[in-house]
């Protein structure tokens, strides 16, 4: 086909831009009303449930957290032990050691001295027999002999007593230190047991809470899907409007422009009728995809 022409009177060289009727109808009857509809629509808030309710397992776990046995009594008792040991004065420590020294004296020193005294008594009897057998009845010789034996006994007694007293001091000191160590160990064990019990409770409640969350997950997924559908519904009119405006923008630039030449008596449409029809075909495909038919 050739270019479409019509006869007209030329006044001046002009270019007249006109919009095709079907494009004007599309904008007025489809695009603009749709934009007005979207722009004036009232907001519809989401009225569905957004968060799934807690399961029985979750509620039980939360109640369990509120009733935890934190071991406060055990920690308090252990703290009292440590505080008591740390707050002792030197006089308190000396009294503690003296207590065990007295136990050593009663249990070891006193029986040992008593045994030595009994032995000394036996020795004196034996000495008297020796003196009688030797016929040493003079007071001087007897006194010298008995004095020597008494001196030896007193020396042995002094050495024994000093050694036993030193042992008693060591015993008291070691016993006091051992007792302090045992008390601290018992306090530490008490606190450790309380801590282990608390951790065991927390682990059990944590596992219960995790199981409850897993039980709630499918219901939460359903609620999330419903909300996503609501959001998609809000977005759908905008997607429609975007498609419509995109279709309108697909009309080729210059389509419908009329060139009037001063050197001829005719009017020629830019690009010729063949190009115009091709453009109309492309545009019609875009309208058809949106369900719009300008020929209806």
XYZ file of C-alpha atoms in Angstrom:
296
model
C 0.000 0.000 0.000
C 1.105 3.609 -0.644
C 0.869 6.621 1.588
C -2.607 7.923 2.381
C -3.145 11.508 1.126
C -5.922 14.071 1.081
C -6.341 17.410 -0.732
C -6.134 20.551 1.344
C -5.289 24.187 0.935
C -1.777 25.057 2.067
C -1.552 28.190 4.169
C 1.902 27.600 5.604
C 4.392 24.837 6.266
C 3.065 23.300 9.559
C 3.282 20.075 11.602
C 0.082 19.135 13.394
C 0.299 16.511 16.229
C -2.949 14.710 16.922
C -3.751 11.735 19.221
C -5.426 8.735 17.610
C -8.971 8.307 18.802
C -8.434 4.776 20.095
C -5.487 6.016 22.212
C -7.569 8.829 23.625
C -10.407 6.428 24.358
C -7.984 4.016 26.069
C -6.585 6.736 28.314
C -9.937 8.291 29.144
C -11.948 5.115 29.549
C -9.368 2.694 30.996
C -6.138 4.193 32.356
C -7.442 7.338 34.018
C -10.476 5.639 35.658
C -8.233 2.871 36.975
C -5.798 5.372 38.448
C -8.681 7.294 39.994
C -10.092 4.111 41.453
C -6.757 3.206 43.044
C -6.069 6.730 44.282
C -9.461 7.158 45.941
C -9.737 3.667 47.403
C -9.915 3.504 51.211
C -7.298 1.562 53.082
C -8.519 -1.799 54.282
C -6.618 -2.890 57.402
C -5.751 -6.526 57.899
C -8.214 -8.087 60.302
C -6.777 -11.579 60.473
C -4.644 -13.075 63.219
C -0.937 -12.436 62.802
C 0.624 -14.481 65.607
C -0.290 -18.033 66.534
C -1.191 -18.630 70.154
C 1.173 -20.392 72.503
C 0.936 -24.130 72.866
C 0.457 -25.933 76.162
C 4.120 -26.914 76.090
C 5.207 -23.302 75.725
C 2.911 -22.110 78.496
C 4.174 -24.876 80.754
C 7.780 -23.951 80.026
C 7.175 -20.282 80.811
C 5.508 -21.217 84.078
C 8.477 -23.459 84.798
C 10.870 -20.547 84.325
C 8.871 -18.602 86.874
C 9.130 -21.411 89.402
C 12.810 -22.238 88.986
C 14.694 -23.422 92.045
C 17.647 -21.081 91.728
C 19.441 -22.632 94.691
C 19.396 -19.364 96.612
C 19.381 -21.141 99.977
C 22.337 -23.323 99.024
C 24.296 -20.386 97.645
C 23.475 -18.403 100.772
C 24.688 -21.171 103.071
C 27.899 -21.576 101.064
C 28.469 -17.855 101.161
C 28.032 -17.834 104.929
C 30.731 -20.492 105.256
C 33.208 -18.534 103.140
C 32.340 -15.289 104.889
C 32.772 -16.906 108.297
C 36.208 -18.257 107.444
C 37.333 -15.007 105.882
C 36.095 -12.934 108.815
C 37.898 -14.802 111.569
C 40.333 -12.882 113.754
C 43.756 -14.236 114.842
C 42.250 -14.818 118.256
C 39.529 -16.978 116.698
C 42.108 -19.047 114.836
C 44.232 -19.450 117.971
C 41.187 -20.591 119.930
C 40.396 -23.140 117.230
C 43.951 -24.493 117.342
C 43.930 -24.542 121.164
C 40.761 -26.615 121.049
C 42.541 -29.349 119.134
C 45.649 -28.980 121.286
C 43.526 -29.675 124.328
C 42.183 -32.761 122.613
C 45.765 -33.892 121.960
C 46.724 -33.162 125.573
C 43.852 -35.193 126.936
C 44.280 -38.008 124.499
C 48.065 -38.234 124.240
C 50.096 -36.094 126.629
C 48.238 -36.779 129.861
C 48.177 -40.583 129.376
C 51.863 -40.532 128.399
C 52.852 -38.560 131.495
C 50.738 -40.806 133.685
C 52.443 -43.834 132.206
C 55.829 -42.306 132.849
C 54.882 -41.536 136.453
C 53.825 -45.129 137.038
C 57.045 -46.307 135.499
C 58.951 -43.929 137.744
C 57.221 -45.399 140.764
C 58.284 -48.872 139.709
C 61.807 -47.640 139.154
C 61.939 -46.162 142.664
C 60.890 -49.473 144.188
C 63.563 -51.244 142.181
C 66.134 -48.673 143.272
C 65.245 -49.237 146.905
C 65.873 -52.927 146.379
C 69.253 -52.161 144.807
C 70.200 -49.923 147.713
C 69.185 -52.536 150.266
C 71.042 -55.279 148.410
C 74.181 -53.168 148.238
C 73.984 -52.415 151.979
C 74.038 -48.721 151.212
C 72.121 -47.516 154.191
C 73.915 -44.224 154.608
C 71.767 -41.249 153.910
C 74.402 -39.498 151.798
C 75.054 -42.288 149.360
C 71.385 -43.069 149.070
C 70.440 -39.458 148.513
C 73.102 -39.069 145.826
C 71.929 -42.161 144.017
C 68.272 -41.241 144.211
C 69.061 -37.658 143.201
C 70.848 -38.824 140.096
C 67.989 -41.105 139.116
C 65.444 -38.375 139.796
C 67.432 -35.930 137.665
C 67.543 -38.388 134.811
C 63.818 -38.913 135.091
C 63.065 -35.196 135.154
C 65.230 -34.687 132.051
C 63.459 -37.465 130.189
C 60.128 -36.121 131.360
C 60.991 -32.610 130.165
C 62.140 -33.825 126.767
C 59.097 -36.032 126.355
C 56.717 -33.267 127.434
C 58.340 -30.739 125.065
C 58.136 -33.159 122.185
C 54.531 -33.984 122.938
C 53.583 -30.328 123.240
C 55.188 -29.612 119.849
C 53.265 -32.491 118.381
C 50.115 -31.131 119.985
C 50.643 -27.716 118.346
C 51.213 -29.323 114.957
C 48.178 -31.498 115.448
C 46.001 -28.520 116.388
C 47.236 -26.439 113.453
C 46.829 -29.223 110.928
C 43.451 -30.231 112.319
C 42.190 -26.643 112.128
C 43.460 -26.256 108.564
C 41.935 -29.582 107.564
C 38.629 -28.617 109.102
C 38.640 -25.284 107.250
C 39.434 -27.094 104.000
C 36.605 -29.544 104.567
C 34.157 -26.753 105.306
C 35.165 -24.878 102.164
C 34.963 -28.062 100.125
C 31.503 -28.801 101.484
C 30.388 -25.234 100.733
C 31.786 -25.436 97.206
C 30.078 -28.772 96.644
C 26.837 -27.324 97.916
C 27.048 -24.385 95.487
C 28.127 -26.658 92.646
C 25.193 -28.989 93.228
C 22.796 -26.064 93.257
C 24.289 -24.730 90.014
C 24.090 -28.112 88.313
C 20.480 -28.457 89.389
C 19.657 -25.042 87.966
C 21.325 -25.852 84.656
C 19.428 -29.114 84.471
C 16.146 -27.300 85.006
C 17.005 -24.714 82.354
C 17.948 -27.397 79.847
C 14.682 -29.237 80.400
C 12.583 -26.096 80.092
C 14.515 -25.028 76.999
C 13.821 -28.352 75.322
C 10.156 -28.081 76.255
C 9.975 -24.541 74.844
C 11.620 -25.665 71.601
C 9.146 -28.524 71.242
C 6.261 -26.149 71.844
C 7.569 -23.751 69.202
C 7.844 -26.591 66.705
C 4.252 -27.545 67.450
C 3.125 -23.949 66.839
C 5.129 -23.490 63.606
C 2.532 -24.950 61.150
C -0.222 -22.719 62.486
C 2.076 -19.705 62.289
C 2.933 -20.610 58.697
C -0.772 -20.623 57.807
C -1.239 -17.188 59.373
C 1.810 -15.851 57.500
C 0.476 -17.226 54.225
C -2.879 -15.508 54.788
C -1.120 -12.210 55.479
C 1.022 -12.574 52.364
C -2.179 -13.109 50.365
C -3.575 -9.912 51.861
C -0.450 -7.991 50.832
C -0.674 -9.460 47.341
C -4.274 -8.257 47.143
C -3.154 -4.733 48.003
C -0.438 -4.871 45.370
C -2.589 -6.358 42.583
C -4.409 -3.100 41.572
C -1.039 -1.351 41.341
C 0.254 -4.148 39.135
C -2.790 -3.783 36.908
C -2.333 -0.031 36.692
C 1.348 -0.466 35.881
C 0.425 -2.794 33.020
C -2.104 -0.296 31.678
C 0.275 2.654 31.788
C 2.974 0.500 30.235
C 0.632 -0.354 27.405
C -0.192 3.299 26.856
C 3.502 4.127 26.807
C 4.107 1.464 24.162
C 2.538 3.663 21.424
C 5.385 4.722 19.082
C 6.610 8.309 19.334
C 5.220 10.463 16.541
C 2.281 8.197 15.912
C -0.610 10.413 14.746
C 1.668 13.335 13.699
C 0.544 15.038 10.465
C 3.081 16.783 8.263
C 1.692 19.485 5.901
C 4.173 20.401 3.150
C 4.062 23.786 1.343
C 5.329 22.257 -1.893
C 2.399 19.908 -2.366
C -1.346 20.001 -2.049
C -1.513 16.787 -0.039
C -1.163 15.669 3.565
C 1.152 12.722 4.313
C 1.132 10.779 7.601
C 4.642 10.350 8.922
C 6.026 6.929 8.307
C 3.329 6.023 5.816
C 0.265 3.867 6.261
C 2.325 0.663 6.276
C 4.370 1.710 9.279
C 1.294 3.016 11.052
C -0.503 -0.269 10.621
C 2.527 -2.174 11.904
C 2.623 0.047 14.986
C -1.092 -0.477 15.492
C -0.538 -4.220 15.314
C 2.082 -4.136 18.084
C -0.085 -1.873 20.184
C -3.088 -4.110 19.655
C -1.116 -7.076 20.964
C -0.367 -5.165 24.134
C -4.032 -4.258 24.568
C -5.086 -7.803 23.877
C -2.822 -9.084 26.613
C -4.713 -6.785 29.022
C -8.114 -7.945 27.691
C -8.896 -4.615 26.000
C -10.348 -4.437 22.477
C -10.786 -0.885 21.086
C -13.049 -2.210 18.329
C -15.742 -3.350 20.735
